[in-house]
Amino acid sequence: MNNNNNNTNTTIRKKHGFFLFIFSLWPGCGEMFLGFYKQGLSLLGASMLLFATLEIVDNGILLVFLPVLWFYSFCHVHNMVAMPDEEFYALQDHYFFCTSDEDLKNIWASPKAKMVTGIALIVIGISALWNSLERILYNIMDHQFMDQYISPFFDYIPRILVGALVIMLGVLLIKGKKKELDAIEDHTSDAV
């Protein structure tokens, strides 16, 4: 079996060396350097979205995701390069969390994705407004009074909002998984 028969994209090439190492230091760039543009763009987009969210929300809780994303991308690139040639050239370039462009469209068209995106945007917006209000009040009010009484309160609200969002997403995922399992159980009991 010819390595290039499995993959019609001729830009995907196994590369090694200094430039691969340098590009793999930024999430997504190593994948794009190897020719996996969809994977690279989705990781690069996730890192840019995370940086933008960190800047807007100004919340240290989200910093936990930066090393996770970085290590995943770095290890992913070097694991792909370490594969035997036949396996490497058999890899398909696809976005993360879906295997085709049609799957990506279906994910974004689903009501659950719209709801989760809406909730996330609302929480990010409230957090950004909250941080701006805190800065305005800090400039208006007595700094000692603000530092002692108001700032601690303002610092916890965005964290509470992000925590509530994470809990809500977890509940939605559990409910969705439970419905899936119940549907499978109902289907198997009907088949028997």
N, CA, C and O of each residue as an XYZ file, in Angstrom:
768
protein
N       0.854     -1.185      0.000
C       0.000      0.000      0.000
C       0.895      1.243      0.000
O       1.805      1.352      0.822
N       0.649      2.137     -0.880
C       1.433      3.360     -0.995
C       0.979      4.353      0.073
O      -0.218      4.513      0.308
N       1.927      5.011      0.710
C       1.599      5.951      1.786
C       0.737      7.105      1.313
O      -0.099      7.590      2.076
N       0.906      7.554      0.103
C       0.172      8.714     -0.382
C      -1.218      8.374     -0.874
O      -2.019      9.281     -1.099
N      -1.539      7.089     -1.052
C      -2.881      6.713     -1.500
C      -3.931      6.982     -0.433
O      -5.076      7.301     -0.755
N      -3.551      6.857      0.834
C      -4.517      7.039      1.918
C      -4.877      8.493      2.136
O      -5.948      8.795      2.663
N      -4.023      9.370      1.750
C      -4.250     10.775      2.037
C      -4.057     11.574      0.760
O      -2.958     11.617      0.207
N      -5.110     12.195      0.300
C      -5.031     12.934     -0.958
C      -4.368     14.291     -0.788
O      -4.013     14.930     -1.779
N      -4.193     14.744      0.446
C      -3.577     16.034      0.702
C      -2.060     15.895      0.611
O      -1.445     15.277      1.480
N      -1.457     16.454     -0.417
C      -0.015     16.303     -0.631
C       0.800     17.260      0.224
O       2.027     17.167      0.234
N       0.156     18.183      0.945
C       0.910     19.101      1.792
C       1.303     18.467      3.116
O       2.138     19.018      3.833
N       0.723     17.323      3.460
C       1.070     16.647      4.703
C       2.369     15.888      4.481
O       2.442     14.964      3.671
N       3.389     16.301      5.220
C       4.700     15.650      5.110
C       5.282     15.493      6.500
O       5.160     16.376      7.349
N       5.906     14.371      6.711
C       6.580     14.121      7.968
C       7.866     14.925      7.990
O       8.703     14.789      7.097
N       8.026     15.755      8.998
C       9.198     16.614      9.097
C       9.815     16.449     10.474
O       9.129     16.105     11.436
N      11.085     16.692     10.558
C      11.814     16.607     11.816
C      12.704     17.834     11.939
O      12.834     18.610     10.992
N      13.308     18.006     13.087
C      14.343     19.005     13.223
C      13.949     20.233     14.009
O      12.942     20.273     14.715
N      14.795     21.230     13.849
C      14.720     22.460     14.627
C      13.416     23.217     14.382
O      12.782     23.668     15.336
N      13.002     23.364     13.119
C      11.796     24.140     12.822
C      10.545     23.462     13.362
O       9.622     24.143     13.805
N      10.498     22.141     13.333
C       9.360     21.436     13.920
C       9.293     21.730     15.415
O       8.216     21.992     15.952
N      10.436     21.689     16.080
C      10.465     21.986     17.511
C       9.993     23.411     17.778
O       9.183     23.638     18.677
N      10.488     24.361     17.012
C      10.112     25.769     17.206
C       8.610     25.960     16.974
O       7.938     26.606     17.779
N       8.078     25.403     15.877
C       6.648     25.563     15.597
C       5.780     24.832     16.614
O       4.656     25.257     16.884
N       6.282     23.744     17.178
C       5.475     22.990     18.146
C       5.371     23.702     19.490
O       4.612     23.270     20.358
N       6.116     24.777     19.673
C       6.044     25.517     20.936
C       4.779     26.356     21.060
O       4.429     26.771     22.165
N       4.085     26.613     19.955
C       2.823     27.349     20.018
C       1.701     26.406     19.587
O       1.791     25.799     18.520
N       0.643     26.270     20.398
C      -0.428     25.320     20.072
C      -0.989     25.526     18.664
O      -1.426     26.620     18.307
N      -0.966     24.471     17.887
C      -1.528     24.476     16.539
C      -0.517     24.710     15.442
O      -0.704     24.232     14.323
N       0.547     25.431     15.732
C       1.524     25.756     14.677
C       2.310     24.534     14.232
O       2.639     24.413     13.051
N       2.617     23.633     15.145
C       3.323     22.409     14.772
C       2.486     21.543     13.853
O       2.999     20.969     12.893
N       1.187     21.447     14.146
C       0.287     20.662     13.288
C       0.222     21.275     11.896
O       0.254     20.556     10.897
N       0.130     22.595     11.827
C       0.079     23.252     10.515
C       1.405     23.098      9.776
O       1.410     22.967      8.552
N       2.518     23.110     10.485
C       3.830     22.914      9.869
C       3.909     21.538      9.212
O       4.561     21.373      8.181
N       3.239     20.550      9.816
C       3.210     19.203      9.232
C       2.173     19.073      8.122
O       2.159     18.069      7.411
N       1.311     20.064      7.961
C       0.299     20.033      6.906
C      -1.099     19.714      7.399
O      -2.021     19.609      6.590
N      -1.283     19.557      8.693
C      -2.604     19.284      9.262
C      -3.241     20.620      9.643
O      -3.235     21.019     10.808
N      -3.786     21.298      8.642
C      -4.266     22.666      8.832
C      -5.530     22.750      9.677
O      -5.659     23.673     10.482
N      -6.452     21.834      9.524
C      -7.687     21.876     10.316
C      -7.374     21.649     11.791
O      -7.889     22.357     12.656
N      -6.533     20.663     12.074
C      -6.150     20.417     13.463
C      -5.399     21.619     14.025
O      -5.656     22.055     15.147
N      -4.480     22.143     13.243
C      -3.696     23.281     13.692
C      -4.536     24.513     13.932
O      -4.371     25.201     14.939
N      -5.442     24.794     13.002
C      -6.299     25.972     13.170
C      -7.229     25.834     14.361
O      -7.499     26.816     15.052
N      -7.723     24.623     14.611
C      -8.611     24.471     15.760
C      -7.845     24.642     17.069
O      -8.378     25.230     18.010
N      -6.602     24.141     17.158
C      -5.804     24.347     18.363
C      -5.356     25.802     18.496
O      -5.389     26.363     19.591
N      -4.943     26.404     17.401
C      -4.534     27.805     17.419
C      -5.723     28.694     17.797
O      -5.585     29.624     18.592
N      -6.880     28.401     17.223
C      -8.086     29.159     17.557
C      -8.462     28.995     19.017
O      -8.871     29.960     19.664
N      -8.329     27.779     19.547
C      -8.636     27.553     20.963
C      -7.684     28.340     21.855
O      -8.102     28.909     22.864
N      -6.405     28.375     21.486
C      -5.450     29.130     22.313
C      -5.717     30.631     22.225
O      -5.637     31.330     23.236
N      -6.034     31.133     21.036
C      -6.337     32.559     20.900
C      -7.618     32.923     21.655
O      -7.692     33.971     22.295
N      -8.619     32.052     21.574
C      -9.869     32.275     22.310
C      -9.617     32.275     23.814
O     -10.191     33.079     24.548
N      -8.761     31.374     24.261
C      -8.433     31.315     25.681
C      -7.699     32.582     26.119
O      -7.999     33.138     27.176
N      -6.735     33.044     25.310
C      -6.026     34.284     25.647
C      -6.975     35.480     25.656
O      -6.897     36.326     26.546
N      -7.867     35.554     24.675
C      -8.823     36.662     24.625
C      -9.755     36.624     25.831
O     -10.053     37.661     26.424
N     -10.207     35.442     26.188
C     -11.095     35.303     27.345
C     -10.366     35.696     28.626
O     -10.934     36.362     29.491
N      -9.104     35.281     28.742
C      -8.316     35.662     29.920
C      -8.165     37.174     30.016
O      -8.222     37.745     31.105
N      -7.971     37.818     28.868
C      -7.806     39.275     28.861
C      -9.115     39.977     29.226
O      -9.112     40.955     29.974
N     -10.225     39.479     28.699
C     -11.524     40.111     28.948
C     -11.988     39.857     30.375
O     -12.402     40.778     31.078
N     -11.914     38.597     30.796
C     -12.461     38.212     32.090
C     -11.527     38.587     33.228
O     -11.983     38.892     34.330
N     -10.224     38.568     32.973
C      -9.229     38.892     33.990
C      -9.424     37.999     35.204
O      -9.500     38.467     36.340
N      -9.505     36.696     34.934
C      -9.781     35.716     35.969
C      -8.699     34.642     35.949
O      -8.492     33.991     34.926
N      -8.020     34.454     37.055
C      -6.916     33.509     37.133
C      -7.322     32.052     37.025
O      -6.477     31.203     36.740
N      -8.595     31.736     37.246
C      -9.044     30.345     37.189
C      -8.795     29.751     35.802
O      -8.425     28.583     35.682
N      -8.996     30.543     34.772
C      -8.847     30.041     33.409
C      -7.399     29.768     33.034
O      -7.146     29.109     32.026
N      -6.438     30.257     33.820
C      -5.027     30.001     33.537
C      -4.682     28.519     33.595
O      -3.677     28.092     33.026
N      -5.505     27.737     34.275
C      -5.275     26.291     34.368
C      -5.302     25.648     32.992
O      -4.600     24.664     32.758
N      -6.103     26.186     32.078
C      -6.262     25.574     30.771
C      -5.082     25.827     29.834
O      -4.880     25.070     28.885
N      -4.300     26.878     30.085
C      -3.169     27.185     29.207
C      -2.127     26.071     29.159
O      -1.773     25.630     28.066
N      -1.617     25.596     30.306
C      -0.625     24.516     30.203
C      -1.218     23.222     29.654
O      -0.527     22.464     28.972
N      -2.480     22.965     29.944
C      -3.114     21.755     29.409
C      -3.138     21.811     27.884
O      -2.764     20.844     27.220
N      -3.572     22.928     27.336
C      -3.617     23.097     25.883
C      -2.218     23.045     25.287
O      -2.015     22.420     24.246
N      -1.252     23.691     25.931
C       0.112     23.716     25.412
C       0.708     22.312     25.401
O       1.251     21.885     24.382
N       0.617     21.581     26.524
C       1.191     20.238     26.588
C       0.510     19.296     25.601
O       1.166     18.470     24.967
N      -0.812     19.425     25.475
C      -1.508     18.564     24.524
C      -0.974     18.792     23.110
O      -0.640     17.835     22.411
N      -0.894     20.034     22.695
C      -0.447     20.339     21.340
C       0.999     19.911     21.120
O       1.317     19.308     20.095
N       1.868     20.214     22.064
C       3.282     19.863     21.934
C       3.458     18.353     21.813
O       4.165     17.871     20.928
N       2.812     17.614     22.708
C       2.927     16.142     22.676
C       2.256     15.556     21.440
O       2.741     14.573     20.880
N       1.147     16.149     21.010
C       0.437     15.659     19.835
C       1.328     15.714     18.599
O       1.399     14.749     17.838
N       2.003     16.835     18.400
C       2.884     16.991     17.232
C       4.004     15.963     17.272
O       4.274     15.297     16.273
N       4.646     15.833     18.405
C       5.797     14.937     18.490
C       5.381     13.463     18.474
O       6.150     12.613     18.026
N       4.182     13.153     18.953
C       3.673     11.786     18.823
C       3.347     11.449     17.370
O       3.582     10.327     16.923
N       2.806     12.418     16.635
C       2.517     12.170     15.218
C       3.804     11.907     14.445
O       3.857     11.001     13.613
N       4.830     12.690     14.715
C       6.097     12.533     13.994
C       6.767     11.209     14.361
O       7.488     10.634     13.546
N       6.536     10.725     15.578
C       7.145      9.475     16.021
C       6.443      8.242     15.445
O       6.954      7.130     15.579
N       5.290      8.418     14.812
C       4.558      7.287     14.229
C       5.339      6.697     13.054
O       6.122      7.390     12.404
N       5.119      5.428     12.797
C       5.684      4.862     11.557
C       5.094      5.591     10.346
O       3.971      6.094     10.408
N       5.844      5.648      9.257
C       5.417      6.395      8.073
C       4.026      5.991      7.598
O       3.218      6.850      7.244
N       3.747      4.715      7.588
C       2.452      4.247      7.079
C       1.299      4.796      7.923
O       0.277      5.218      7.382
N       1.462      4.789      9.242
C       0.421      5.330     10.121
C       0.317      6.849      9.982
O      -0.783      7.403      9.964
N       1.462      7.515      9.883
C       1.460      8.974      9.775
C       0.718      9.423      8.519
O      -0.128     10.315      8.583
N       1.028      8.815      7.392
C       0.396      9.243      6.143
C      -1.048      8.769      6.019
O      -1.779      9.215      5.135
N      -1.455      7.866      6.905
C      -2.863      7.438      6.926
C      -3.728      8.382      7.764
O      -4.956      8.314      7.708
N      -3.089      9.263      8.541
C      -3.846     10.209      9.364
C      -4.661     11.147      8.488
O      -4.207     11.593      7.435
N      -5.861     11.434      8.941
C      -6.725     12.376      8.247
C      -6.718     13.702      8.993
O      -6.705     13.731     10.224
N      -6.726     14.774      8.259
C      -6.784     16.103      8.859
C      -8.239     16.457      9.111
O      -9.036     16.525      8.176
N      -8.584     16.681     10.360
C      -9.949     17.066     10.715
C      -9.892     17.991     11.921
O      -8.892     18.036     12.637
N     -10.971     18.724     12.136
C     -11.057     19.596     13.293
C     -11.161     18.742     14.554
O     -11.674     17.624     14.512
N     -10.680     19.264     15.656
C     -10.842     18.537     16.903
C     -12.303     18.551     17.299
O     -13.010     19.519     17.016
N     -12.764     17.509     17.940
C     -14.126     17.300     18.410
C     -15.090     16.919     17.300
O     -16.275     16.721     17.569
N     -14.627     16.810     16.076
C     -15.490     16.313     15.002
C     -14.600     15.792     13.878
O     -13.445     16.199     13.747
N     -15.150     14.892     13.073
C     -14.338     14.242     12.046
C     -14.566     14.780     10.643
O     -13.814     14.446      9.728
N     -15.580     15.598     10.459
C     -15.820     16.129      9.115
C     -16.393     17.537      9.204
O     -16.838     17.978     10.263
N     -16.372     18.226      8.083
C     -16.942     19.567      8.036
C     -18.441     19.531      8.312
O     -18.988     20.452      8.918
N     -19.103     18.465      7.865
C     -20.541     18.313      8.091
C     -20.842     18.151      9.581
O     -21.819     18.704     10.085
N     -19.987     17.381     10.292
C     -20.156     17.232     11.737
C     -20.010     18.576     12.439
O     -20.750     18.882     13.374
N     -19.046     19.377     11.979
C     -18.826     20.701     12.574
C     -20.060     21.582     12.392
O     -20.471     22.276     13.321
N     -20.651     21.554     11.193
C     -21.861     22.340     10.949
C     -23.010     21.862     11.828
O     -23.771     22.673     12.356
N     -23.138     20.545     11.984
C     -24.210     19.996     12.820
C     -24.035     20.360     14.283
O     -25.014     20.620     14.982
N     -22.784     20.378     14.754
C     -22.530     20.749     16.144
C     -22.976     22.181     16.387
O     -23.664     22.459     17.370
N     -22.588     23.107     15.489
C     -22.930     24.514     15.692
C     -24.410     24.786     15.456
O     -24.941     25.778     15.954
N     -25.083     23.916     14.702
C     -26.509     24.111     14.447
C     -27.373     23.554     15.572
O     -28.565     23.855     15.637
N     -26.794     22.750     16.456
C     -27.594     22.116     17.504
C     -28.013     23.139     18.559
O     -27.254     24.055     18.877
N     -29.209     22.984     19.093
C     -29.690     23.918     20.123
C     -28.816     23.896     21.381
O     -28.630     24.930     22.023
N     -28.285     22.732     21.732
C     -27.449     22.632     22.925
C     -26.175     23.465     22.759
O     -25.759     24.148     23.695
N     -25.554     23.415     21.577
C     -24.332     24.200     21.333
C     -24.635     25.689     21.385
O     -23.850     26.474     21.918
N     -25.776     26.071     20.831
C     -26.157     27.489     20.874
C     -26.402     27.946     22.303
O     -26.030     29.058     22.677
N     -27.029     27.085     23.105
C     -27.305     27.436     24.490
C     -26.003     27.560     25.288
O     -25.829     28.518     26.042
N     -25.093     26.602     25.126
C     -23.824     26.634     25.846
C     -23.007     27.853     25.427
O     -22.422     28.531     26.272
N     -22.966     28.131     24.132
C     -22.241     29.301     23.645
C     -22.860     30.584     24.197
O     -22.145     31.500     24.602
N     -24.177     30.645     24.210
C     -24.861     31.816     24.745
C     -24.574     32.025     26.216
O     -24.300     33.148     26.639
N     -24.631     30.963     27.002
C     -24.344     31.060     28.431
C     -22.905     31.512     28.648
O     -22.637     32.373     29.486
N     -21.978     30.925     27.886
C     -20.566     31.300     28.032
C     -20.358     32.772     27.685
O     -19.632     33.476     28.387
N     -20.981     33.237     26.617
C     -20.833     34.638     26.234
C     -21.443     35.580     27.276
O     -20.896     36.649     27.547
N     -22.567     35.184     27.851
C     -23.197     36.002     28.891
C     -22.286     36.087     30.114
O     -22.093     37.169     30.670
N     -21.725     34.950     30.534
C     -20.840     34.944     31.702
C     -19.590     35.768     31.431
O     -19.153     36.524     32.299
N     -19.011     35.639     30.255
C     -17.821     36.420     29.902
C     -18.163     37.909     29.868
O     -17.397     38.734     30.367
N     -19.302     38.253     29.286
C     -19.719     39.650     29.230
C     -19.960     40.246     30.606
O     -19.522     41.362     30.883
N     -20.653     39.515     31.471
C     -20.909     39.995     32.840
C     -19.597     40.164     33.589
O     -19.402     41.148     34.303
N     -18.697     39.198     33.421
C     -17.404     39.281     34.097
C     -16.597     40.487     33.608
O     -15.971     41.183     34.408
N     -16.615     40.730     32.308
C     -15.893     41.883     31.762
C     -16.487     43.193     32.279
O     -15.750     44.104     32.656
N     -17.814     43.286     32.296
C     -18.466     44.487     32.835
C     -18.142     44.669     34.319
O     -17.891     45.782     34.782
N     -18.153     43.569     35.043
C     -17.871     43.609     36.466
C     -16.458     44.139     36.729
O     -16.262     44.992     37.595
N     -15.474     43.629     35.978
C     -14.093     44.087     36.146
C     -13.948     45.564     35.783
O     -13.210     46.296     36.442
N     -14.644     45.999     34.744
C     -14.590     47.417     34.366
C     -15.221     48.295     35.440
O     -14.693     49.356     35.773
N     -16.345     47.852     35.978
C     -17.003     48.602     37.052
C     -16.092     48.703     38.267
O     -16.018     49.754     38.903
N     -15.407     47.630     38.588
C     -14.481     47.648     39.722
C     -13.378     48.685     39.505
O     -13.033     49.418     40.431
N     -12.831     48.753     38.312
C     -11.767     49.720     38.026
C     -12.279     51.160     38.098
O     -11.587     52.051     38.591
N     -13.496     51.373     37.602
C     -14.083     52.711     37.666
C     -14.298     53.128     39.119
O     -13.950     54.242     39.511
N     -14.875     52.220     39.920
C     -15.102     52.533     41.334
C     -13.790     52.751     42.068
O     -13.716     53.596     42.960
N     -12.768     52.012     41.714
C     -11.460     52.160     42.353
C     -10.893     53.555     42.099
O     -10.267     54.148     42.977
N     -11.115     54.067     40.904
C     -10.613     55.408     40.584
C     -11.450     56.515     41.232
O     -10.939     57.604     41.493
N     -12.715     56.244     41.488
C     -13.608     57.252     42.066
C     -13.505     57.279     43.588
O     -13.420     58.348     44.192
N     -13.512     56.115     44.194
C     -13.592     56.016     45.648
C     -12.216     56.119     46.299
O     -11.182     56.088     45.632
N     -12.239     56.240     47.611
C     -11.020     56.222     48.412
C     -10.350     54.850     48.237
O     -10.993     53.816     48.416
N      -9.084     54.847     47.895
C      -8.372     53.607     47.567
C      -8.284     52.657     48.769
O      -8.382     51.441     48.602
N      -8.101     53.200     49.968
C      -7.986     52.338     51.138
C      -9.327     51.645     51.420
O      -9.359     50.445     51.693
N     -10.425     52.397     51.353
C     -11.755     51.820     51.559
C     -12.051     50.774     50.478
O     -12.585     49.703     50.765
N     -11.694     51.106     49.228
C     -11.929     50.188     48.109
C     -11.132     48.897     48.293
O     -11.662     47.804     48.096
N      -9.850     49.026     48.674
C      -9.007     47.834     48.859
C      -9.492     46.958     50.006
O      -9.418     45.731     49.938
N      -9.982     47.592     51.045
C     -10.354     46.840     52.237
C     -11.731     46.183     52.129
O     -11.901     45.046     52.570
N     -12.714     46.874     51.553
C     -14.087     46.377     51.614
C     -14.679     45.977     50.259
O     -15.356     44.954     50.163
N     -14.441     46.746     49.246
C     -15.119     46.528     47.966
C     -14.363     45.553     47.064
O     -14.977     44.660     46.479
N     -13.047     45.706     46.941
C     -12.270     44.867     46.016
C     -12.404     43.373     46.274
O     -12.569     42.609     45.323
N     -12.337     42.926     47.538
C     -12.499     41.473     47.743
C     -13.833     40.949     47.207
O     -13.903     39.860     46.638
N     -14.882     41.739     47.400
C     -16.194     41.346     46.892
C     -16.179     41.269     45.367
O     -16.673     40.303     44.785
N     -15.610     42.289     44.722
C     -15.544     42.330     43.263
C     -14.686     41.203     42.697
O     -14.973     40.687     41.617
N     -13.642     40.821     43.414
C     -12.754     39.770     42.921
C     -13.435     38.402     42.885
O     -13.112     37.577     42.031
N     -14.360     38.157     43.790
C     -14.978     36.841     43.857
C     -16.140     36.641     42.894
O     -16.431     35.505     42.519
N     -16.804     37.701     42.488
C     -17.968     37.554     41.614
C     -17.620     36.899     40.273
O     -18.318     35.965     39.879
N     -16.582     37.335     39.551
C     -16.263     36.643     38.293
C     -15.905     35.173     38.508
O     -16.253     34.321     37.691
N     -15.221     34.885     39.591
C     -14.881     33.485     39.883
C     -16.134     32.660     40.147
O     -16.233     31.504     39.736
N     -17.075     33.265     40.830
C     -18.344     32.578     41.092
C     -19.086     32.332     39.778
O     -19.648     31.256     39.575
N     -19.089     33.327     38.885
C     -19.758     33.167     37.593
C     -19.109     32.063     36.758
O     -19.805     31.237     36.169
N     -17.784     32.050     36.707
C     -17.095     31.011     35.940
C     -17.347     29.645     36.574
O     -17.579     28.668     35.862
N     -17.305     29.568     37.886
C     -17.606     28.308     38.572
C     -19.020     27.827     38.282
O     -19.246     26.638     38.052
N     -19.981     28.766     38.294
C     -21.373     28.405     37.977
C     -21.494     27.919     36.541
O     -22.240     26.978     36.269
N     -20.770     28.547     35.613
C     -20.789     28.105     34.218
C     -20.240     26.690     34.092
O     -20.815     25.865     33.382
N     -19.139     26.401     34.769
C     -18.556     25.060     34.714
C     -19.527     24.037     35.281
O     -19.678     22.950     34.723
N     -20.183     24.370     36.379
C     -21.170     23.454     36.965
C     -22.332     23.236     36.009
O     -22.777     22.103     35.825
N     -22.832     24.314     35.394
C     -23.951     24.185     34.451
C     -23.570     23.324     33.251
O     -24.362     22.491     32.811
N     -22.364     23.519     32.721
C     -21.911     22.702     31.597
C     -21.798     21.236     32.007
O     -22.159     20.342     31.242
N     -21.297     20.998     33.209
C     -21.207     19.619     33.706
C     -22.572     18.969     33.833
O     -22.751     17.810     33.456
N     -23.535     19.713     34.363
C     -24.903     19.183     34.498
C     -25.491     18.884     33.123
O     -26.128     17.849     32.928
N     -25.277     19.794     32.165
C     -25.789     19.562     30.807
C     -25.167     18.317     30.188
O     -25.859     17.528     29.545
N     -23.871     18.142     30.381
C     -23.206     16.952     29.840
C     -23.722     15.676     30.486
O     -23.925     14.669     29.807
N     -23.935     15.717     31.800
C     -24.444     14.530     32.499
C     -25.859     14.217     32.045
O     -26.191     13.057     31.800
N     -26.701     15.250     31.929
C     -28.071     15.024     31.465
C     -28.080     14.449     30.054
O     -28.830     13.517     29.763
N     -27.247     15.004     29.183
C     -27.179     14.507     27.808
C     -26.714     13.066     27.754
O     -27.260     12.264     26.997
N     -25.704     12.728     28.556
C     -25.191     11.359     28.584
C     -26.234     10.416     29.165
O     -26.380      9.293     28.683
N     -26.969     10.853     30.200
C     -28.005     10.017     30.790
C     -29.124      9.746     29.783
O     -29.620      8.623     29.689
N     -29.517     10.777     29.032
C     -30.541     10.580     28.008
C     -30.064      9.599     26.949
O     -30.832      8.757     26.485
N     -28.787      9.707     26.566
C     -28.219      8.769     25.580
C     -28.268      7.347     26.107
O     -28.683      6.429     25.399
N     -27.843      7.164     27.352
C     -27.825      5.826     27.945
C     -29.237      5.273     28.102
O     -29.470      4.088     27.866
N     -30.185      6.133     28.503
C     -31.573      5.681     28.619
C     -32.134      5.276     27.263
O     -32.865      4.290     27.166
N     -31.800      6.032     26.206
C     -32.277      5.703     24.866
C     -31.681      4.382     24.407
O     -32.377      3.574     23.793
N     -30.422      4.152     24.689
C     -29.785      2.874     24.315
C     -30.408      1.734     25.088
O     -30.657      0.666     24.528
N     -30.663      1.948     26.378
C     -31.276      0.914     27.215
C     -32.678      0.600     26.719
O     -33.050     -0.571     26.638
N     -33.477      1.630     26.381
C     -34.822      1.419     25.860
C     -34.785      0.670     24.545
O     -35.605     -0.214     24.299
N     -33.810      1.035     23.685
C     -33.688      0.391     22.380
C     -33.317     -1.082     22.532
O     -33.860     -1.929     21.824
N     -32.406     -1.395     23.440
C     -31.992     -2.790     23.630
C     -33.091     -3.594     24.282
O     -33.242     -4.773     23.965
N     -33.881     -3.001     25.196
C     -34.970     -3.750     25.837
C     -36.108     -3.994     24.832
O     -36.790     -5.016     24.909
N     -36.314     -3.057     23.886
C     -37.329     -3.258     22.854
C     -36.914     -4.343     21.874
O     -37.755     -5.069     21.344
N     -35.608     -4.449     21.637
C     -35.099     -5.454     20.692
C     -35.190     -6.861     21.260
O     -35.286     -7.835     20.514
N     -35.158     -6.965     22.600
C     -35.226     -8.293     23.242
C     -36.634     -8.707     23.329
O     -36.929     -9.790     23.832
